[in-house]
PDB file of C-alpha atoms in Angstrom:
ATOM      1  CA  MET A  30     137.678 -16.067 149.410  1.00 81.00           C
ATOM      2  CA  MET A  31     137.171 -12.583 150.670  1.00 88.00           C
ATOM      3  CA  ILE A  32     139.969 -11.134 148.374  1.00 92.00           C
ATOM      4  CA  LEU A  33     138.663 -12.800 145.482  1.00 93.00           C
ATOM      5  CA  SER A  34     135.249 -11.426 146.210  1.00 93.00           C
ATOM      6  CA  ILE A  35     136.631  -7.933 146.425  1.00 95.00           C
ATOM      7  CA  SER A  36     138.356  -8.509 143.154  1.00 95.00           C
ATOM      8  CA  ILE A  37     135.371  -9.755 141.576  1.00 95.00           C
ATOM      9  CA  VAL A  38     133.139  -6.937 142.618  1.00 96.00           C
ATOM     10  CA  PHE A  39     135.789  -4.249 141.314  1.00 97.00           C
ATOM     11  CA  ALA A  40     135.753  -6.035 137.961  1.00 97.00           C
ATOM     12  CA  LEU A  41     131.762  -5.757 137.986  1.00 97.00           C
ATOM     13  CA  LEU A  42     131.950  -2.304 138.640  1.00 97.00           C
ATOM     14  CA  VAL A  43     134.505  -1.675 135.820  1.00 97.00           C
ATOM     15  CA  THR A  44     132.941  -3.879 133.068  1.00 97.00           C
ATOM     16  CA  ILE A  45     129.280  -2.805 133.884  1.00 97.00           C
ATOM     17  CA  GLY A  46     129.231   0.195 135.926  1.00 97.00           C
ATOM     18  CA  LEU A  47     131.916   2.252 134.290  1.00 97.00           C
ATOM     19  CA  PRO A  48     130.388   1.972 130.713  1.00 97.00           C
ATOM     20  CA  VAL A  49     126.890   3.091 132.076  1.00 97.00           C
ATOM     21  CA  LEU A  50     128.467   5.784 134.127  1.00 98.00           C
ATOM     22  CA  ALA A  51     130.550   6.920 131.172  1.00 97.00           C
ATOM     23  CA  GLY A  52     127.344   6.840 129.066  1.00 97.00           C
ATOM     24  CA  VAL A  53     125.399   9.015 131.518  1.00 98.00           C
ATOM     25  CA  TRP A  54     128.454  11.651 131.622  1.00 97.00           C
ATOM     26  CA  ILE A  55     128.839  12.253 128.073  1.00 97.00           C
ATOM     27  CA  ASN A  56     125.134  12.349 127.537  1.00 96.00           C
ATOM     28  CA  LYS A  57     124.828  15.044 130.422  1.00 95.00           C
ATOM     29  CA  HIS A  58     128.195  17.102 129.672  1.00 94.00           C
ATOM     30  CA  LEU A  59     128.863  16.486 126.044  1.00 94.00           C
ATOM     31  CA  LYS A  60     125.113  16.475 124.924  1.00 94.00           C
ATOM     32  CA  VAL A  61     125.528  13.060 123.233  1.00 95.00           C
ATOM     33  CA  THR A  62     122.370  11.484 122.612  1.00 96.00           C
ATOM     34  CA  TRP A  63     121.564   7.904 123.793  1.00 96.00           C
ATOM     35  CA  GLN A  64     120.672   7.180 120.194  1.00 96.00           C
ATOM     36  CA  VAL A  65     124.277   7.654 119.190  1.00 97.00           C
ATOM     37  CA  ILE A  66     125.479   5.537 121.887  1.00 97.00           C
ATOM     38  CA  THR A  67     123.236   2.817 121.012  1.00 97.00           C
ATOM     39  CA  LEU A  68     124.141   3.085 117.458  1.00 97.00           C
ATOM     40  CA  GLY A  69     127.790   2.208 118.533  1.00 97.00           C
ATOM     41  CA  ALA A  70     126.362  -0.757 120.508  1.00 97.00           C
ATOM     42  CA  LEU A  71     124.587  -1.844 117.729  1.00 97.00           C
ATOM     43  CA  GLY A  72     127.517  -1.829 115.615  1.00 96.00           C
ATOM     44  CA  TYR A  73     129.223  -3.979 117.987  1.00 97.00           C
ATOM     45  CA  PHE A  74     126.698  -6.687 117.591  1.00 97.00           C
ATOM     46  CA  ILE A  75     126.739  -6.373 113.601  1.00 97.00           C
ATOM     47  CA  VAL A  76     130.403  -6.922 113.750  1.00 96.00           C
ATOM     48  CA  GLN A  77     130.281  -9.963 115.794  1.00 95.00           C
ATOM     49  CA  ALA A  78     127.637 -11.319 113.477  1.00 95.00           C
ATOM     50  CA  LEU A  79     129.453 -10.591 110.241  1.00 94.00           C
ATOM     51  CA  PHE A  80     132.680 -11.972 111.813  1.00 92.00           C
ATOM     52  CA  THR A  81     130.829 -15.153 112.662  1.00 90.00           C
ATOM     53  CA  LEU A  82     129.672 -15.427 109.096  1.00 89.00           C
ATOM     54  CA  LEU A  83     133.058 -14.692 107.552  1.00 86.00           C
ATOM     55  CA  TYR A  84     135.002 -16.648 109.821  1.00 77.00           C
ATOM     56  CA  SER A  85     132.835 -19.616 109.511  1.00 78.00           C
ATOM     57  CA  GLY A  86     133.235 -19.536 105.825  1.00 75.00           C
ATOM     58  CA  PHE A  87     136.970 -19.059 106.111  1.00 70.00           C
ATOM     59  CA  ALA A  88     137.080 -22.023 108.391  1.00 68.00           C
ATOM     60  CA  PHE A  89     135.083 -23.997 105.951  1.00 69.00           C
ATOM     61  CA  LEU A  90     137.341 -23.122 103.188  1.00 71.00           C
ATOM     62  CA  MET A  91     140.493 -24.117 105.066  1.00 65.00           C
ATOM     63  CA  LYS A  92     138.790 -27.358 105.995  1.00 60.00           C
ATOM     64  CA  ILE A  93     139.368 -26.865 109.940  1.00 51.00           C
ATOM     65  CA  GLU A  94     136.939 -27.499 112.562  1.00 50.00           C
ATOM     66  CA  THR A  95     135.477 -24.243 113.851  1.00 46.00           C
ATOM     67  CA  SER A  96     134.716 -25.565 117.395  1.00 50.00           C
ATOM     68  CA  GLN A  97     138.516 -26.080 118.004  1.00 50.00           C
ATOM     69  CA  PRO A  98     139.864 -23.493 120.528  1.00 48.00           C
ATOM     70  CA  LEU A  99     141.758 -20.538 119.064  1.00 44.00           C
ATOM     71  CA  VAL A 100     144.594 -21.001 121.421  1.00 44.00           C
ATOM     72  CA  ASP A 101     145.468 -24.426 119.883  1.00 51.00           C
ATOM     73  CA  ILE A 102     148.806 -24.120 118.444  1.00 48.00           C
ATOM     74  CA  ASP A 103     147.434 -25.372 115.175  1.00 54.00           C
ATOM     75  CA  ASN A 104     144.944 -22.259 114.977  1.00 63.00           C
ATOM     76  CA  LEU A 105     147.456 -19.543 115.668  1.00 74.00           C
ATOM     77  CA  PHE A 106     147.195 -18.468 112.107  1.00 75.00           C
ATOM     78  CA  HIS A 107     143.580 -18.371 112.368  1.00 75.00           C
ATOM     79  CA  LEU A 108     143.806 -16.352 115.512  1.00 81.00           C
ATOM     80  CA  VAL A 109     145.688 -13.636 113.784  1.00 85.00           C
ATOM     81  CA  ILE A 110     143.120 -13.745 110.794  1.00 86.00           C
ATOM     82  CA  SER A 111     140.348 -13.369 113.278  1.00 88.00           C
ATOM     83  CA  ILE A 112     142.046 -10.370 114.867  1.00 93.00           C
ATOM     84  CA  PHE A 113     142.478  -8.756 111.348  1.00 94.00           C
ATOM     85  CA  ILE A 114     138.810  -9.426 110.356  1.00 93.00           C
ATOM     86  CA  THR A 115     137.316  -8.118 113.325  1.00 94.00           C
ATOM     87  CA  ALA A 116     139.531  -4.801 113.196  1.00 96.00           C
ATOM     88  CA  LEU A 117     138.525  -4.344 109.398  1.00 96.00           C
ATOM     89  CA  LEU A 118     134.914  -4.963 110.059  1.00 96.00           C
ATOM     90  CA  GLY A 119     134.785  -2.398 113.092  1.00 96.00           C
ATOM     91  CA  MET A 120     136.532   0.167 110.988  1.00 97.00           C
ATOM     92  CA  THR A 121     134.390  -0.330 108.050  1.00 97.00           C
ATOM     93  CA  LEU A 122     131.237  -0.135 110.025  1.00 97.00           C
ATOM     94  CA  ARG A 123     132.096   3.122 111.850  1.00 97.00           C
ATOM     95  CA  TRP A 124     133.023   4.469 108.388  1.00 97.00           C
ATOM     96  CA  ALA A 125     129.882   3.622 106.860  1.00 96.00           C
ATOM     97  CA  GLY A 126     127.759   4.888 109.584  1.00 96.00           C
ATOM     98  CA  MET A 127     129.308   8.101 109.600  1.00 96.00           C
ATOM     99  CA  LYS A 128     129.175   8.504 105.909  1.00 95.00           C
ATOM    100  CA  TYR A 129     125.632   7.124 105.166  1.00 95.00           C
ATOM    101  CA  LEU A 130     123.455   7.519 108.243  1.00 94.00           C
ATOM    102  CA  LYS A 131     121.588  10.930 108.101  1.00 91.00           C
ATOM    103  CA  MET A 132     122.662  11.824 111.658  1.00 93.00           C
ATOM    104  CA  PRO A 133     125.355  14.213 112.985  1.00 93.00           C
ATOM    105  CA  LEU A 134     127.822  11.842 113.375  1.00 95.00           C
ATOM    106  CA  ILE A 135     131.062  13.455 111.873  1.00 95.00           C
ATOM    107  CA  ASN A 136     132.022  15.329 115.034  1.00 95.00           C
ATOM    108  CA  LEU A 137     134.087  14.724 118.024  1.00 96.00           C
ATOM    109  CA  GLU A 138     131.331  14.349 120.466  1.00 96.00           C
ATOM    110  CA  ALA A 139     129.453  11.793 118.496  1.00 96.00           C
ATOM    111  CA  ALA A 140     132.818   9.861 117.863  1.00 97.00           C
ATOM    112  CA  TYR A 141     132.944   9.510 121.727  1.00 98.00           C
ATOM    113  CA  GLY A 142     129.402   8.288 121.746  1.00 97.00           C
ATOM    114  CA  ILE A 143     129.942   5.548 119.071  1.00 98.00           C
ATOM    115  CA  GLY A 144     133.300   4.418 120.526  1.00 98.00           C
ATOM    116  CA  LEU A 145     131.779   4.098 124.148  1.00 98.00           C
ATOM    117  CA  GLY A 146     128.761   2.360 122.881  1.00 98.00           C
ATOM    118  CA  PHE A 147     130.891  -0.252 120.867  1.00 98.00           C
ATOM    119  CA  GLY A 148     133.422  -0.738 123.618  1.00 97.00           C
ATOM    120  CA  GLY A 149     130.867  -0.435 126.411  1.00 97.00           C
ATOM    121  CA  ILE A 150     128.382  -3.163 125.260  1.00 98.00           C
ATOM    122  CA  GLU A 151     131.449  -5.377 124.339  1.00 97.00           C
ATOM    123  CA  SER A 152     132.584  -5.032 127.989  1.00 97.00           C
ATOM    124  CA  ILE A 153     129.099  -5.765 129.435  1.00 97.00           C
ATOM    125  CA  THR A 154     128.179  -8.596 127.240  1.00 96.00           C
ATOM    126  CA  ARG A 155     131.475 -10.322 126.844  1.00 95.00           C
ATOM    127  CA  VAL A 156     132.759  -9.927 130.499  1.00 95.00           C
ATOM    128  CA  GLY A 157     130.441  -8.223 132.827  1.00 96.00           C
ATOM    129  CA  LEU A 158     127.238 -10.104 132.613  1.00 96.00           C
ATOM    130  CA  PRO A 159     128.897 -13.503 132.371  1.00 95.00           C
ATOM    131  CA  LEU A 160     131.167 -12.663 135.306  1.00 95.00           C
ATOM    132  CA  LEU A 161     128.026 -11.381 137.242  1.00 96.00           C
ATOM    133  CA  MET A 162     126.126 -14.803 136.649  1.00 94.00           C
ATOM    134  CA  THR A 163     129.258 -16.767 137.750  1.00 91.00           C
ATOM    135  CA  PHE A 164     129.837 -14.805 140.824  1.00 92.00           C
ATOM    136  CA  PHE A 165     126.053 -15.136 141.748  1.00 90.00           C
ATOM    137  CA  THR A 166     126.337 -18.742 141.351  1.00 86.00           C
ATOM    138  CA  MET A 167     129.563 -19.005 143.351  1.00 86.00           C
ATOM    139  CA  VAL A 168     128.035 -17.161 146.372  1.00 86.00           C
ATOM    140  CA  ARG A 169     125.016 -19.268 146.156  1.00 80.00           C
ATOM    141  CA  GLY A 170     127.170 -22.351 146.520  1.00 75.00           C
ATOM    142  CA  ILE A 171     129.130 -21.310 149.411  1.00 74.00           C
ATOM    143  CA  ASN A 172     127.089 -23.361 151.717  1.00 68.00           C
ATOM    144  CA  SER A 173     126.826 -26.759 150.211  1.00 63.00           C
ATOM    145  CA  GLN A 174     124.230 -27.812 152.607  1.00 62.00           C
ATOM    146  CA  THR A 175     121.430 -25.130 151.657  1.00 59.00           C
ATOM    147  CA  SER A 176     122.567 -24.517 147.934  1.00 61.00           C
ATOM    148  CA  HIS A 177     120.782 -27.839 146.685  1.00 67.00           C
ATOM    149  CA  LEU A 178     123.310 -27.951 143.767  1.00 67.00           C
ATOM    150  CA  GLU A 179     124.685 -31.145 142.160  1.00 73.00           C
ATOM    151  CA  PRO A 180     127.956 -32.449 143.584  1.00 73.00           C
ATOM    152  CA  GLU A 181     129.627 -32.013 140.040  1.00 77.00           C
ATOM    153  CA  ILE A 182     128.555 -28.224 140.151  1.00 78.00           C
ATOM    154  CA  MET A 183     129.731 -27.913 143.765  1.00 78.00           C
ATOM    155  CA  ALA A 184     133.140 -29.195 142.599  1.00 80.00           C
ATOM    156  CA  GLN A 185     133.172 -26.839 139.794  1.00 82.00           C
ATOM    157  CA  LEU A 186     132.304 -23.863 142.112  1.00 80.00           C
ATOM    158  CA  ASN A 187     135.030 -24.881 144.598  1.00 82.00           C
ATOM    159  CA  GLU A 188     137.674 -24.741 141.907  1.00 85.00           C
ATOM    160  CA  LEU A 189     136.337 -21.425 140.969  1.00 85.00           C
ATOM    161  CA  TRP A 190     136.938 -19.977 144.597  1.00 88.00           C
ATOM    162  CA  LYS A 191     140.614 -21.159 144.051  1.00 89.00           C
ATOM    163  CA  VAL A 192     141.281 -18.676 141.262  1.00 90.00           C
ATOM    164  CA  SER A 193     143.839 -16.059 141.728  1.00 92.00           C
ATOM    165  CA  PRO A 194     142.258 -12.547 142.569  1.00 93.00           C
ATOM    166  CA  TRP A 195     144.830 -11.193 140.112  1.00 94.00           C
ATOM    167  CA  VAL A 196     142.589 -12.861 137.308  1.00 93.00           C
ATOM    168  CA  PRO A 197     139.571 -10.521 137.610  1.00 94.00           C
ATOM    169  CA  LEU A 198     141.625  -7.647 138.409  1.00 95.00           C
ATOM    170  CA  ALA A 199     143.501  -8.132 135.028  1.00 94.00           C
ATOM    171  CA  GLY A 200     140.466  -8.485 133.287  1.00 94.00           C
ATOM    172  CA  SER A 201     139.141  -5.173 134.588  1.00 96.00           C
ATOM    173  CA  PHE A 202     142.243  -3.216 133.289  1.00 96.00           C
ATOM    174  CA  GLU A 203     142.173  -5.012 130.079  1.00 96.00           C
ATOM    175  CA  ARG A 204     138.533  -3.969 129.611  1.00 96.00           C
ATOM    176  CA  ILE A 205     139.536  -0.417 130.505  1.00 97.00           C
ATOM    177  CA  ALA A 206     142.041  -0.540 127.891  1.00 97.00           C
ATOM    178  CA  ALA A 207     139.728  -2.033 125.257  1.00 97.00           C
ATOM    179  CA  LEU A 208     137.157   0.933 126.014  1.00 97.00           C
ATOM    180  CA  VAL A 209     139.810   3.461 125.586  1.00 98.00           C
ATOM    181  CA  MET A 210     141.039   1.942 122.505  1.00 98.00           C
ATOM    182  CA  HIS A 211     137.532   1.711 120.893  1.00 98.00           C
ATOM    183  CA  ILE A 212     137.034   5.402 121.449  1.00 98.00           C
ATOM    184  CA  THR A 213     140.273   6.081 119.891  1.00 98.00           C
ATOM    185  CA  ILE A 214     139.810   4.023 116.894  1.00 98.00           C
ATOM    186  CA  THR A 215     136.359   5.761 116.180  1.00 98.00           C
ATOM    187  CA  ILE A 216     138.187   9.156 116.442  1.00 98.00           C
ATOM    188  CA  LEU A 217     140.844   7.922 113.970  1.00 98.00           C
ATOM    189  CA  VAL A 218     137.890   7.182 111.531  1.00 98.00           C
ATOM    190  CA  LEU A 219     136.666  10.620 112.173  1.00 97.00           C
ATOM    191  CA  GLU A 220     139.998  12.141 111.167  1.00 97.00           C
ATOM    192  CA  TYR A 221     139.488  10.468 107.938  1.00 97.00           C
ATOM    193  CA  PHE A 222     136.434  12.790 107.166  1.00 96.00           C
ATOM    194  CA  THR A 223     138.051  15.786 108.670  1.00 93.00           C
ATOM    195  CA  SER A 224     141.355  15.457 106.464  1.00 93.00           C
ATOM    196  CA  ASN A 225     140.027  13.090 103.547  1.00 89.00           C
ATOM    197  CA  ASN A 226     143.296  11.001 104.198  1.00 93.00           C
ATOM    198  CA  LYS A 227     142.720   7.333 103.737  1.00 94.00           C
ATOM    199  CA  LEU A 228     145.679   6.561 106.165  1.00 96.00           C
ATOM    200  CA  TRP A 229     143.685   7.326 109.190  1.00 97.00           C
ATOM    201  CA  LEU A 230     141.273   4.327 108.269  1.00 97.00           C
ATOM    202  CA  GLY A 231     144.499   2.159 108.038  1.00 97.00           C
ATOM    203  CA  ALA A 232     145.723   3.604 111.437  1.00 97.00           C
ATOM    204  CA  ALA A 233     142.297   2.639 112.999  1.00 97.00           C
ATOM    205  CA  VAL A 234     142.696  -0.922 111.672  1.00 97.00           C
ATOM    206  CA  GLY A 235     146.406  -1.035 112.590  1.00 97.00           C
ATOM    207  CA  LEU A 236     145.617   0.172 116.137  1.00 97.00           C
ATOM    208  CA  GLU A 237     143.045  -2.477 117.035  1.00 97.00           C
ATOM    209  CA  VAL A 238     145.227  -5.196 115.569  1.00 96.00           C
ATOM    210  CA  VAL A 239     148.324  -4.131 117.163  1.00 96.00           C
ATOM    211  CA  ILE A 240     146.769  -3.983 120.632  1.00 96.00           C
ATOM    212  CA  ASN A 241     144.403  -7.253 120.337  1.00 95.00           C
ATOM    213  CA  ALA A 242     147.383  -9.051 119.010  1.00 93.00           C
ATOM    214  CA  LEU A 243     149.457  -8.019 121.986  1.00 93.00           C
ATOM    215  CA  ILE A 244     146.998  -8.915 124.588  1.00 92.00           C
ATOM    216  CA  LEU A 245     146.011 -12.015 123.160  1.00 88.00           C
ATOM    217  CA  GLY A 246     149.443 -13.049 122.125  1.00 85.00           C
ATOM    218  CA  LEU A 247     150.601 -12.510 125.796  1.00 87.00           C
ATOM    219  CA  VAL A 248     147.636 -14.783 127.046  1.00 84.00           C
ATOM    220  CA  TYR A 249     148.425 -17.579 124.193  1.00 80.00           C
ATOM    221  CA  LEU A 250     151.906 -17.702 125.428  1.00 81.00           C
ATOM    222  CA  GLY A 251     150.730 -18.203 129.237  1.00 83.00           C
ATOM    223  CA  LEU A 252     151.725 -14.614 130.529  1.00 85.00           C
ATOM    224  CA  PRO A 253     150.744 -14.715 134.151  1.00 87.00           C
ATOM    225  CA  SER A 254     147.664 -12.568 134.913  1.00 86.00           C
ATOM    226  CA  VAL A 255     149.397 -10.062 137.075  1.00 90.00           C
ATOM    227  CA  TRP A 256     151.646  -8.953 134.292  1.00 91.00           C
ATOM    228  CA  LEU A 257     148.547  -8.054 132.075  1.00 92.00           C
ATOM    229  CA  ILE A 258     147.751  -5.309 134.476  1.00 94.00           C
ATOM    230  CA  PRO A 259     150.678  -2.987 133.643  1.00 95.00           C
ATOM    231  CA  ILE A 260     150.684  -3.872 130.002  1.00 95.00           C
ATOM    232  CA  ALA A 261     146.901  -2.756 129.989  1.00 96.00           C
ATOM    233  CA  MET A 262     147.946   0.408 131.753  1.00 97.00           C
ATOM    234  CA  LEU A 263     150.639   1.035 129.210  1.00 97.00           C
ATOM    235  CA  VAL A 264     148.033   0.611 126.396  1.00 97.00           C
ATOM    236  CA  THR A 265     145.625   2.880 128.147  1.00 97.00           C
ATOM    237  CA  TYR A 266     148.219   5.445 128.433  1.00 98.00           C
ATOM    238  CA  GLY A 267     149.389   5.115 124.950  1.00 97.00           C
ATOM    239  CA  ASN A 268     145.698   5.585 123.574  1.00 98.00           C
ATOM    240  CA  LEU A 269     145.374   8.659 125.935  1.00 98.00           C
ATOM    241  CA  VAL A 270     148.480  10.209 124.535  1.00 97.00           C
ATOM    242  CA  LEU A 271     147.197   9.609 121.119  1.00 97.00           C
ATOM    243  CA  LEU A 272     143.870  11.280 121.938  1.00 97.00           C
ATOM    244  CA  HIS A 273     145.646  14.103 123.309  1.00 96.00           C
ATOM    245  CA  ARG A 274     147.792  14.437 119.917  1.00 96.00           C
ATOM    246  CA  LEU A 275     144.538  14.285 118.051  1.00 95.00           C
ATOM    247  CA  ASN A 276     143.173  17.250 120.071  1.00 93.00           C
ATOM    248  CA  ALA A 277     140.446  14.810 121.199  1.00 93.00           C
ATOM    249  CA  PHE A 278     139.940  16.508 124.433  1.00 92.00           C
ATOM    250  CA  LYS A 279     139.220  19.846 123.009  1.00 87.00           C
ATOM    251  CA  PHE A 280     135.472  19.745 122.767  1.00 82.00           C
ATOM    252  CA  SER A 281     133.218  22.359 121.324  1.00 72.00           C
ATOM    253  CA  LYS A 282     130.517  24.043 123.043  1.00 60.00           C
ATOM    254  CA  PRO A 283     127.986  21.103 123.669  1.00 49.00           C
ATOM    255  CA  THR A 284     124.775  21.513 121.539  1.00 48.00           C
ATOM    256  CA  PRO A 285     121.817  19.183 121.951  1.00 48.00           C
ATOM    257  CA  GLN A 286     121.498  16.780 119.010  1.00 48.00           C
ATOM    258  CA  SER A 287     117.978  16.170 117.578  1.00 44.00           C
ATOM    259  CA  ASP A 288     116.831  13.215 119.668  1.00 46.00           C
ATOM    260  CA  THR A 289     114.108  13.424 122.302  1.00 40.00           C
ATOM    261  CA  SER A 290     115.406  10.103 123.814  1.00 42.00           C
ATOM    262  CA  ALA A 291     118.310  11.927 125.342  1.00 39.00           C
TER     263      ALA A 291
END
């Protein structure tokens, strides 16, 4: 129980604390405004809304039940489609924001802010907050005599305490990989504007498709959680190498952007 608790606390620090601290750091050191970071977060919610709309329509046309789990073998094709749609929407929204919003977004610092906002809010809302609420309930139900929870709920909580500590730990490393991936994707979109080469947009879509297909595919195949840790570390390393090749660590002298909220 203690080891699992430590693993969960570490996961909470990664999924909630890391995005917030990273946002504070780039705001202070790169002079990226919170408005730009918020735009990235807003972009994530827009992508999710559009994906839900498009996938529901696709599911209707294919005459399938959208409530079926994606891991069902009959829905493997739809899992692949969902990965592609999400990647395409994410790239398109980044491109549209940089092109049409009347803000200084076509620069390396802003790309970091957008990518961090996108990946950070995904980490917080999809993993961090649900895990926090679950852990709070688990701790609350440790003492069955004082928790006043129903027996069915207590039984579920007892099962949760039997979860391997590797599960939240693996999720932590996966979230780090996803956060770095979203930053890399945003910088690939930025490369389109600096080089006027549409292949960069295709690379942005392809990178997200490959990484998400790899991670979700391994989960689909039932790979033990412990093996996701080195895979996530390799994915993170690969993205960092790509960022280095793109000279994404050579920042210009920070100049404050026009936003009083920073």
